[in-house]
Amino acid sequence: MSTTPHPIAPEEIMAHLDGELSPARAHSVSTHLDSCSACQEFAASLRSTSQSLSSWTTGPNPAGLENKVILAASKSPSQTGSLGSNRFPRTHRWRRKQWIGGLAVTAAATVFLFSISIPTLHRSQSVAQKASVLTHLREQKAQVTYGQPVDNARVNSEEEQQDSARLGSTYYSQALSAPAPPASAKALKETTTLQLYAKLQGATGPQQAGPMIARTVSLSIIAKDFDSSRASLDAILVRHNGYSANLSVSTPQDAARSLQASLRIPAPQLPTALAELKALGRAEAENQSGEEVTQQHADLVARLKNSRETEQRLQAILTQRTGKISDVLEVEQEIARVRGEIEQMEAEQKNLEHRVDFATIDLKLCEEYKAKLDSPTPAISTLFHNAAVNGYRNVADTLLSIVLFFAEYGPVLVFWLLVFFIPAWLARRRWRHATAAI
Amino acid sequence: MQDALPALVLNSEALPRTAMNDTPPMRAFPASPASDEHLMLAFSKGSAESFNELFLRYKQPIYGFFRRRTADPSHAEELTQEAFLVLLRAASRYEPRALFRTYLYAIAFKILRAHRRKSAFQATFFGQPKSILDPAKQDSTESGLWVRRAVEKLDRIDHEILLLREFEQLSYAEIADLLHLPINTVRSRLFRARTALRNLLEPSAATSPSDAAPSAEPAASSTAAQTIPQKGIRL
């Protein structure tokens, strides 16, 4: 080997043999190769290495390859977008497998969901049907009670239970045993409902009354004529034997007047009263809700009954037994305590029944405001001052919200990051290890 | 354009070329004088015969391309089908901005990378054996097996560049474009791969590697080849 420095780099000799040099540079390399034995030897070794690769053969093409591809090409290029899956059996088979697997998983998931949801649906339907019947009957009973305008709508709990028992036995038995068939569809519907109710009563026991629901309605109305709407509101209250538990009127300057009131209307007359209230103007928002207090009421009645019996026994002890003065005083103290509990529970009971008998309407009546030309506008400096103050408050609120968010959710985020970090890190490391050699 | 010096590579199923950026010579296909680009344009306008001609020209090179890079012949067949299928689908969007063979090998290379990613994913998460690092075990002669084992010992990028040059006969510029590497990096890595392969095939030459190649006055390229940054496409 020659150790004499060469004007031609080995890479250039290789590039020359590959035909990658410019003509001028190729000429100079060729000239040098003619005169340099070391470079000739190097070029020969490169050729030898390249020729040795020729022993790596791949064999002939598979027999089916040509047919498949030529068949796919038989369609015009504009239609080749739809080629593929049906042209290449392997791909087609693979996709069909995916489809079959996906359909099987979907079918299994559907069956699973149905098996879970159908019993729940049946249960919820029967409960809803039962509740509907009981509500309907309760309304009918209330209409019987409040059919005429009433001044005192309070219903005692014992009366309630008696009414329920009577409704469940006498009244509905009469209805069931009525000799004449219902004359109208409405009567037929009521009879069917009553039959169902009687069946339910028989299944659940005669002591159980219908559900007690305290209804609340929120209503927001925009009225064009505020004064006439106010007068109509009072008339509606009188007409439906209701009252306003709370009422406040706001009449700001250069702004719309508004009225906020909490109205109490007898529950059976709620739909009619609502319809009349909505006629006062344009109903902007309406929200109705009902709270069932049956269980609460039953507990209260039972506790009240126990307390009354306790009080009676204590009274009997006080009148029939004799003993020390300290014992007498202790019994009197106990009687006073039980009496206090009884009165408190009676008040709660009355309140609960009142909530059921009288629906609450939270009414917001706003006037449709019309701006006036002579309204004074604040000074520009005041506007700037107010804007600056509002801007400062907004920035402070935003920063505070961010801090509060991280204080509230930061630990949870850190927790989940730690939970997911280790598996993700392991998967990533394995993936990198697998792809490093690709 | 370069001069028409004979190229070093002699042993490929790829279409013979005389210089960079030349289309295959007409003498290879006396019955079909049209160039690949003309055939592809004709096919994009609806000529199925043009595609048949292109397929006949490139079926063996493309199959060889995949066969040398996958262990399973059925995978090579499937990938070959997929490459021509992609060509069919993309025919309406074809524009002759580069050589057709570069275009086709770019398609094949993308399909190969997708296949490798899929195999790596399956090996990583499903424990299936990888078939991407052990190509071409069948129909091998003893010398062919020796050569393949030597090629497999090369660095992965060097290995790919060597195969693209030796078997697919892509020019340095085409390889650089395909692998997203600078052209000088391609040349340096190709030189390094050939030198390493020569040392592997001829153990006597490996004893004194400094004597194997003549020292050059600039002497920068051989040292630069040792410090080539690992950038460009992931193979």
XYZ file of C-alpha atoms in Angstrom:
673
model
C 0.000 0.000 0.000
C 1.156 3.447 -0.741
C 1.294 5.901 2.129
C 1.794 8.820 -0.177
C -0.936 11.430 0.231
C -3.428 11.288 -2.632
C -5.106 14.281 -4.236
C -8.288 12.227 -4.530
C -10.300 11.191 -1.459
C -11.473 7.561 -1.309
C -15.072 8.751 -1.227
C -14.503 10.500 -4.510
C -13.193 7.325 -6.051
C -16.332 5.592 -4.883
C -18.504 8.412 -6.204
C -16.613 8.255 -9.496
C -17.320 4.546 -9.760
C -20.970 5.261 -8.975
C -21.102 7.910 -11.684
C -21.942 10.641 -9.202
C -19.170 13.153 -9.987
C -19.322 16.127 -12.273
C -17.637 15.619 -15.662
C -14.609 17.766 -14.780
C -14.056 16.076 -11.458
C -14.657 12.664 -12.969
C -11.996 13.375 -15.575
C -9.412 14.286 -12.962
C -10.265 11.242 -10.848
C -10.058 9.029 -13.895
C -6.661 10.472 -14.779
C -5.452 9.855 -11.246
C -6.760 6.305 -11.262
C -4.781 5.552 -14.392
C -1.565 6.493 -12.681
C -2.116 5.408 -9.063
C -1.874 1.733 -8.281
C -3.165 2.157 -4.710
C -6.282 3.847 -5.930
C -6.720 1.192 -8.602
C -6.473 -1.450 -5.924
C -9.007 0.385 -3.796
C -11.388 0.714 -6.714
C -10.989 -2.977 -7.442
C -11.815 -3.839 -3.858
C -14.958 -1.712 -4.044
C -15.990 -3.470 -7.239
C -15.298 -6.819 -5.634
C -17.412 -5.951 -2.606
C -20.213 -4.775 -4.821
C -20.063 -7.901 -6.922
C -20.114 -10.106 -3.863
C -23.555 -8.704 -3.076
C -24.829 -10.229 -6.297
C -25.065 -13.581 -4.528
C -27.992 -12.180 -2.525
C -30.859 -13.166 -4.749
C -34.494 -12.966 -3.884
C -35.914 -15.546 -6.216
C -38.754 -15.192 -8.670
C -42.009 -13.397 -8.025
C -44.865 -15.336 -6.466
C -47.147 -16.845 -9.061
C -50.335 -15.090 -7.938
C -48.870 -11.626 -7.672
C -49.160 -10.735 -11.313
C -52.737 -11.900 -11.675
C -53.925 -9.988 -8.648
C -52.317 -6.713 -9.575
C -53.207 -6.889 -13.244
C -56.779 -7.679 -12.283
C -56.854 -4.617 -10.082
C -55.480 -2.512 -12.896
C -58.143 -3.678 -15.307
C -60.398 -0.971 -13.984
C -59.865 2.566 -15.091
C -57.717 4.808 -12.861
C -60.726 6.884 -11.945
C -62.257 3.822 -10.370
C -59.157 2.639 -8.632
C -60.114 4.420 -5.461
C -62.646 1.718 -4.867
C -60.197 -1.044 -5.537
C -58.267 -2.888 -2.974
C -60.086 -4.957 -0.494
C -61.789 -7.155 -3.034
C -58.691 -7.270 -5.206
C -56.279 -8.566 -2.640
C -57.425 -11.602 -0.759
C -55.087 -11.153 2.208
C -56.156 -7.599 2.903
C -59.764 -8.529 2.271
C -59.600 -11.405 4.706
C -58.009 -9.239 7.337
C -60.669 -6.549 7.012
C -63.449 -9.081 7.058
C -62.051 -10.426 10.302
C -62.104 -6.965 11.744
C -65.676 -6.477 10.655
C -66.762 -9.769 12.144
C -64.991 -9.024 15.397
C -66.455 -5.547 15.600
C -69.960 -6.791 14.922
C -69.582 -9.530 17.517
C -68.381 -7.066 20.134
C -71.207 -4.675 19.279
C -73.797 -7.431 19.497
C -72.415 -8.617 22.834
C -72.431 -5.081 24.192
C -76.005 -4.570 23.002
C -77.192 -7.783 24.635
C -75.398 -6.849 27.822
C -76.971 -3.397 27.883
C -80.412 -4.809 27.195
C -80.054 -7.396 29.933
C -79.222 -4.608 32.358
C -81.646 -1.972 31.193
C -84.837 -3.968 30.540
C -85.499 -4.984 34.198
C -84.692 -1.436 35.266
C -87.088 -0.084 32.656
C -89.850 -2.403 33.816
C -89.274 -1.406 37.398
C -89.213 2.309 36.649
C -92.324 2.026 34.472
C -94.295 0.292 37.215
C -93.120 2.803 39.797
C -93.981 5.700 37.525
C -97.399 4.218 36.807
C -98.089 3.749 40.477
C -96.944 7.265 41.317
C -99.047 8.676 38.499
C -102.163 6.932 39.745
C -101.612 8.011 43.308
C -100.961 11.597 42.284
C -104.074 11.650 40.177
C -106.176 10.300 43.020
C -104.678 12.701 45.472
C -105.584 15.569 43.196
C -109.111 14.214 42.927
C -109.326 14.005 46.677
C -108.020 17.508 47.061
C -110.556 18.736 44.555
C -113.256 17.097 46.627
C -111.897 18.924 49.656
C -111.267 22.293 47.939
C -114.013 22.106 45.395
C -115.536 25.187 46.956
C -113.432 28.148 47.963
C -111.968 27.452 51.336
C -110.680 29.836 53.897
C -108.726 27.418 55.950
C -106.867 24.891 53.874
C -105.164 23.155 56.729
C -105.743 19.433 56.821
C -104.934 17.488 59.906
C -102.724 14.494 59.509
C -105.194 12.221 61.177
C -107.876 13.498 58.883
C -105.534 12.871 56.037
C -105.069 9.293 57.030
C -108.738 8.860 57.602
C -109.435 10.380 54.221
C -106.954 8.102 52.622
C -108.420 5.081 54.280
C -111.852 6.197 53.310
C -110.736 6.883 49.788
C -109.062 3.527 49.653
C -112.048 1.634 50.975
C -115.398 3.375 50.899
C -115.149 5.928 48.161
C -113.355 3.750 45.685
C -115.395 0.744 46.586
C -118.445 2.766 45.739
C -116.860 3.737 42.516
C -116.039 0.147 41.719
C -119.452 -1.062 42.691
C -121.297 1.612 40.783
C -124.036 -0.124 38.849
C -124.182 2.195 35.901
C -121.279 2.079 33.445
C -119.367 5.332 32.823
C -121.080 7.435 30.273
C -118.066 9.195 28.863
C -114.456 8.421 28.073
C -113.343 10.592 30.963
C -115.508 8.674 33.371
C -114.203 5.418 31.932
C -110.654 6.603 32.447
C -111.366 7.618 36.003
C -113.006 4.297 36.750
C -110.017 2.424 35.356
C -107.700 4.581 37.393
C -109.731 3.956 40.497
C -109.655 0.240 39.911
C -105.909 0.363 39.579
C -105.650 2.459 42.720
C -107.821 0.000 44.638
C -105.566 -2.795 43.444
C -102.518 -0.894 44.565
C -104.084 -0.151 47.895
C -104.822 -3.790 48.346
C -101.260 -4.700 47.503
C -99.596 -2.126 49.709
C -102.015 -2.139 52.599
C -104.896 0.057 53.533
C -102.887 2.212 55.935
C -100.576 3.626 53.286
C -101.776 6.947 51.884
C -100.885 8.449 48.510
C -97.733 10.461 47.992
C -97.606 13.927 49.440
C -95.895 16.275 47.046
C -94.881 19.831 47.849
C -94.883 21.705 44.577
C -92.751 24.705 43.760
C -92.855 26.763 40.605
C -90.475 29.517 39.532
C -91.875 31.896 36.970
C -90.321 34.908 35.337
C -92.611 37.186 33.342
C -91.955 40.297 31.284
C -95.010 42.538 31.315
C -95.667 45.495 29.103
C -98.016 47.246 31.495
C -96.642 46.846 34.962
C -99.488 48.559 36.800
C -102.256 46.514 35.232
C -100.247 43.331 35.728
C -99.900 44.127 39.399
C -103.674 44.573 39.693
C -104.288 41.349 37.801
C -101.923 39.530 40.142
C -103.939 40.592 43.160
C -107.138 39.515 41.418
C -105.670 36.097 40.633
C -104.719 35.592 44.247
C -108.208 36.434 45.420
C -109.853 34.302 42.757
C -107.834 31.216 43.666
C -107.925 31.663 47.437
C -104.222 32.174 47.550
C -102.025 34.690 49.265
C -98.601 36.171 48.892
C -96.160 35.052 51.533
C -93.659 37.614 50.455
C -93.806 40.455 47.992
C -91.361 43.179 47.136
C -91.540 45.796 44.432
C -88.563 47.649 43.070
C -88.965 50.895 41.144
C -85.484 52.164 40.327
C -84.972 55.344 38.396
C -84.090 54.935 34.717
C -84.627 51.220 34.888
C -87.419 48.732 34.589
C -89.675 48.164 37.561
C -89.834 44.681 38.935
C -91.836 42.682 41.401
C -90.727 39.617 43.268
C -93.278 37.619 45.195
C -93.691 34.238 46.793
C -97.285 33.224 46.162
C -99.107 30.384 47.865
C -101.899 28.839 45.828
C -104.004 25.792 46.753
C -102.390 22.861 44.992
C -105.442 21.785 42.954
C -105.763 25.260 41.515
C -102.107 25.541 40.594
C -102.457 24.835 36.851
C -105.241 27.367 36.442
C -103.413 29.995 38.458
C -100.240 29.392 36.479
C -102.048 29.825 33.192
C -103.526 33.100 34.367
C -100.168 34.337 35.634
C -98.549 33.537 32.292
C -101.211 35.616 30.602
C -99.890 38.683 32.412
C -97.059 39.005 29.907
C -94.345 37.049 28.170
C -93.116 34.092 30.223
C -89.343 34.308 30.098
C -88.507 31.336 32.310
C -90.445 28.648 34.075
C -89.287 25.908 36.363
C -91.489 23.410 38.154
C -90.423 20.979 40.819
C -92.087 18.660 43.287
C -90.722 17.277 46.527
C -92.285 14.118 47.880
C -92.644 14.346 51.661
C -94.728 11.229 52.292
C -92.039 9.440 54.246
C -91.203 12.528 56.230
C -94.857 13.024 57.095
C -95.360 9.407 58.116
C -92.336 9.537 60.417
C -93.602 12.727 61.957
C -97.052 11.273 62.611
C -95.591 8.160 64.202
C -93.293 10.149 66.468
C -96.154 12.447 67.381
C -98.321 9.507 68.314
C -95.608 8.019 70.493
C -94.989 11.322 72.215
C -98.677 11.750 72.948
C -98.869 8.291 74.465
C -95.802 9.041 76.526
C -97.406 12.237 77.713
C -100.586 10.354 78.665
C -98.632 7.785 80.626
C -96.724 10.512 82.447
C -99.986 12.265 83.264
C -101.341 8.995 84.644
C -98.250 8.543 86.775
C -98.620 12.046 88.106
C -102.267 11.582 89.037
C -102.239 8.008 90.272
C -98.913 7.571 91.990
C -97.589 9.289 95.103
C -94.025 9.685 96.069
C -91.362 12.126 96.999
C -91.675 15.715 95.922
C -88.484 15.359 93.935
C -90.003 12.491 91.976
C -93.114 14.549 91.293
C -91.011 17.436 90.082
C -88.995 15.131 87.865
C -92.198 13.743 86.283
C -93.472 17.257 85.693
C -90.223 18.221 84.045
C -90.464 15.192 81.790
C -94.076 16.068 80.935
C -92.982 19.589 80.030
C -90.226 18.274 77.827
C -92.542 15.841 76.051
C -95.129 18.566 75.639
C -92.548 20.782 74.003
C -91.589 18.024 71.616
C -95.249 17.417 70.779
C -95.853 21.053 70.015
C -92.749 21.262 67.911
C -93.760 18.190 65.931
C -97.292 19.488 65.513
C -95.896 22.692 64.097
C -93.693 20.736 61.735
C -96.634 18.626 60.685
C -98.774 21.651 60.011
C -96.001 23.250 58.048
C -95.458 20.110 56.006
C -99.122 19.720 55.226
C -99.378 23.359 54.371
C -96.534 23.004 51.929
C -98.379 20.120 50.323
C -101.751 21.791 50.254
C -100.482 25.118 49.032
C -98.119 25.185 46.110
C -95.474 27.879 46.077
C -95.009 30.144 43.088
C -91.863 32.248 43.092
C -92.889 34.967 40.723
C -90.634 37.545 39.161
C -92.535 40.150 37.232
C -90.435 42.634 35.283
C -91.537 45.584 33.297
C -90.547 45.861 29.656
C -88.311 48.855 30.012
C -88.364 51.715 27.566
C -85.442 54.075 27.804
C -86.061 57.759 28.130
C -84.153 60.419 26.333
C -83.855 62.674 29.316
C -82.065 60.107 31.443
C -78.834 61.620 32.756
C -75.585 59.831 31.780
C -72.678 59.649 34.209
C -69.526 61.678 33.589
C -66.747 60.189 31.447
C -64.326 60.283 34.355
C -66.800 58.279 36.401
C -67.153 55.772 33.589
C -63.353 55.401 33.381
C -63.107 55.040 37.106
C -65.788 52.371 37.173
C -64.183 50.549 34.229
C -60.781 50.592 35.937
C -62.239 49.280 39.165
C -64.124 46.554 37.339
C -60.989 45.618 35.410
C -58.962 45.353 38.588
C -61.655 43.214 40.164
C -61.798 40.956 37.117
C -58.033 40.414 37.168
C -58.079 39.715 40.882
C -61.003 37.347 40.523
C -59.334 35.504 37.646
C -56.079 35.070 39.540
C -57.948 33.959 42.594
C -59.956 31.486 40.530
C -56.773 30.002 39.074
C -55.204 29.647 42.500
C -58.372 28.118 43.889
C -58.611 25.720 40.962
C -55.127 24.385 41.548
C -55.681 24.277 45.264
C -58.836 22.238 44.741
C -57.890 20.006 41.842
C -54.080 20.078 42.015
C -53.720 17.116 44.369
C -56.089 15.047 42.236
C -54.183 15.951 39.077
C -50.887 15.040 40.712
C -52.371 11.780 41.903
C -53.600 10.781 38.444
C -50.352 11.872 36.862
C -48.505 9.579 39.220
C -50.958 6.767 38.511
C -50.605 7.048 34.751
C -46.983 8.115 34.563
C -45.384 4.807 35.497
C -47.368 2.622 33.031
C -46.923 5.225 30.313
C -43.229 5.442 31.004
C -42.843 1.671 30.921
C -44.836 1.406 27.681
C -42.814 4.192 26.100
C -39.555 2.591 27.133
C -40.649 -0.744 25.707
C -41.834 0.910 22.505
C -38.571 2.789 22.079
C -36.641 -0.365 22.731
C -38.669 -2.180 20.086
C -38.387 0.566 17.514
C -34.722 1.337 18.130
C -33.638 -1.522 15.921
C -36.012 -0.744 13.070
C -26.090 15.918 -15.822
C -23.158 13.680 -15.213
C -21.084 11.932 -17.737
C -21.974 8.443 -18.691
C -19.325 6.644 -16.707
C -20.169 3.059 -15.865
C -21.763 2.671 -12.500
C -20.270 0.470 -9.831
C -23.383 -1.494 -9.098
C -24.022 -4.492 -11.232
C -26.161 -6.861 -9.282
C -29.634 -5.507 -8.967
C -33.043 -6.431 -10.256
C -33.542 -2.714 -10.660
C -33.573 -1.306 -14.123
C -30.061 -0.582 -15.372
C -28.995 3.054 -15.566
C -25.961 4.634 -16.947
C -25.910 7.825 -14.952
C -27.805 9.733 -12.378
C -31.218 11.081 -13.402
C -31.349 8.928 -16.480
C -34.354 6.878 -17.247
C -33.843 3.182 -18.001
C -32.302 2.759 -21.421
C -34.532 1.901 -24.260
C -32.549 -1.137 -25.191
C -33.841 -2.872 -22.082
C -37.377 -2.660 -23.437
C -37.191 -2.690 -27.194
C -40.882 -3.495 -27.555
C -42.058 -0.608 -25.409
C -40.088 2.520 -26.104
C -42.162 4.773 -23.846
C -40.568 6.056 -20.659
C -41.935 5.216 -17.228
C -43.261 8.724 -16.824
C -45.112 8.569 -20.131
C -46.592 5.236 -19.241
C -47.731 6.503 -15.873
C -49.319 9.556 -17.448
C -51.073 7.342 -19.965
C -52.296 5.130 -17.161
C -53.606 8.103 -15.230
C -55.672 8.879 -18.324
C -57.136 5.389 -18.417
C -54.710 3.167 -20.275
C -54.601 -0.171 -18.485
C -51.961 -1.460 -20.888
C -49.583 1.222 -19.661
C -49.945 0.002 -16.147
C -49.364 -3.553 -17.257
C -46.142 -2.446 -18.857
C -45.069 -0.583 -15.740
C -45.916 -3.560 -13.631
C -43.875 -5.871 -15.810
C -40.934 -3.516 -15.545
C -41.054 -3.034 -11.779
C -42.640 -6.112 -10.279
C -39.317 -7.837 -9.704
C -37.457 -4.780 -8.347
C -40.262 -3.936 -5.947
C -40.638 -7.509 -4.799
C -36.872 -7.692 -4.308
C -36.971 -4.431 -2.377
C -39.440 -5.874 0.115
C -37.965 -9.373 0.090
C -34.578 -8.121 1.227
C -36.154 -6.214 4.079
C -38.695 -8.679 5.418
C -38.234 -12.201 6.733
C -41.445 -13.676 5.445
C -41.903 -14.038 1.655
C -45.660 -13.719 2.096
C -45.108 -10.324 3.724
C -42.986 -9.278 0.777
C -45.717 -10.382 -1.593
C -48.381 -8.572 0.365
C -46.350 -5.381 0.572
C -45.656 -5.561 -3.154
C -49.358 -5.822 -3.827
C -49.987 -2.915 -1.512
C -47.374 -0.771 -3.240
C -48.966 -1.302 -6.632
C -52.386 -0.780 -5.128
C -51.281 2.579 -3.779
C -49.900 3.367 -7.197
C -53.292 2.541 -8.700
C -55.122 4.699 -6.226
C -52.776 7.625 -6.641
C -52.690 7.471 -10.427
C -55.196 10.278 -10.839
C -53.015 12.584 -8.742
C -49.726 11.693 -10.390
C -47.567 14.548 -11.654
C -44.216 13.845 -13.349
C -42.170 16.057 -11.059
C -39.555 13.370 -10.421
C -38.510 10.084 -11.922
C -41.199 7.467 -11.762
C -38.844 4.978 -10.150
C -38.108 7.465 -7.360
C -41.814 7.976 -6.909
C -42.456 4.253 -6.785
C -39.638 3.540 -4.357
C -40.862 6.351 -2.142
C -44.240 4.639 -2.005
C -42.598 1.314 -1.277
C -40.440 2.815 1.418
C -43.412 4.369 3.178
C -45.258 1.079 3.087
C -42.203 -0.674 4.466
C -41.928 1.799 7.335
C -45.599 1.328 8.161
C -45.080 -2.429 8.144
C -42.089 -2.104 10.448
C -43.982 0.124 12.849
C -46.844 -2.342 12.934
C -44.491 -5.257 13.555
C -42.718 -3.354 16.322
C -46.026 -2.464 17.914
C -47.175 -6.073 17.844
C -43.868 -7.249 19.238
C -44.005 -4.634 21.983
C -47.562 -4.972 23.174
C -48.649 -8.410 22.014
C -45.409 -10.323 22.235
C -45.474 -11.500 18.652
C -42.079 -12.291 17.169
C -40.564 -9.532 15.119
C -39.861 -10.418 11.536
C -38.219 -7.244 10.433
C -34.637 -7.850 11.395
C -34.110 -11.258 9.932
C -34.821 -11.020 6.229
C -34.400 -13.555 3.488
C -33.663 -16.880 5.046
C -34.949 -18.926 2.183
C -33.516 -20.007 -1.165
C -30.064 -18.959 -0.123
C -26.754 -20.202 -1.266
C -23.893 -20.383 1.196
C -22.257 -17.273 -0.169
C -25.557 -15.409 -0.264
C -26.163 -16.233 3.365
C -22.660 -15.032 4.259
C -23.249 -11.752 2.459
C -26.621 -11.170 4.108
C -25.234 -11.795 7.551
C -22.461 -9.338 6.852
C -24.953 -6.729 5.630
C -27.107 -7.211 8.707
C -24.176 -6.323 10.922
C -24.018 -2.848 9.456
C -25.532 0.175 11.096
C -29.210 0.368 10.213
C -29.049 3.565 8.172
C -25.809 2.488 6.489
C -27.457 -0.814 5.702
C -30.448 0.886 4.125
C -28.328 3.273 2.086
C -26.184 0.394 0.838
C -29.211 -1.614 -0.244
C -30.840 1.363 -1.959
C -27.653 2.005 -3.890
C -26.580 -1.521 -4.684
C -29.897 -3.167 -5.429
C -32.360 -0.404 -6.184
C -29.668 1.647 -7.939
C -30.914 4.943 -6.620
C -28.622 7.901 -7.016
C -27.155 9.697 -4.035
C -29.657 12.500 -4.472
C -32.569 10.098 -4.647
C -31.415 8.273 -1.525
C -30.972 11.571 0.279
C -34.451 12.608 -0.738
C -35.930 9.298 0.323
C -34.248 9.160 3.727
C -34.350 12.902 4.402
C -30.594 13.088 4.775
C -28.041 15.525 3.317
C -26.458 14.196 0.149
C -22.953 14.394 1.638
C -24.156 12.327 4.574
C -25.455 9.745 2.154
C -22.111 9.611 0.394
C -20.159 9.354 3.630
C -22.409 6.690 5.045
C -22.313 4.732 1.814
C -18.549 4.836 1.866
C -18.511 3.717 5.469
C -20.964 0.918 4.730
C -18.959 -0.354 1.779
C -15.721 -0.221 3.719
C -17.276 -2.043 6.662
C -18.825 -4.624 4.363
C -15.512 -5.188 2.647
C -13.856 -5.706 6.023
C -16.568 -8.156 7.006
C -16.362 -10.102 3.758
C -12.576 -10.025 3.578
C -11.203 -10.471 7.099
C -7.678 -9.932 5.882
C -8.587 -6.441 4.829
C -9.903 -5.702 8.296
C -6.542 -6.189 9.970
C -5.227 -2.860 8.706
C -8.155 -0.698 7.802
C -5.957 2.322 7.375
C -4.184 0.580 4.568
C -7.361 -0.523 2.907
C -8.127 2.862 1.445
C -5.595 5.282 0.020
C -5.039 8.320 2.169
C -6.158 11.525 0.607
C -4.708 14.982 0.823
C -7.880 16.631 2.056
C -8.425 13.605 4.314
C -11.521 15.146 5.701
C -14.190 12.888 4.385
C -12.963 9.694 6.010
C -12.811 11.304 9.425
C -16.054 13.066 8.835
C -17.667 9.734 8.191
C -16.949 8.747 11.769
C -18.769 11.760 13.172
C -21.881 11.787 11.045
C -24.771 13.074 13.080
C -27.686 10.694 13.539
C -30.312 12.706 11.782
C -32.749 12.168 9.024
C -35.464 9.625 8.741
C -35.869 6.774 11.198
C -35.638 3.492 9.391
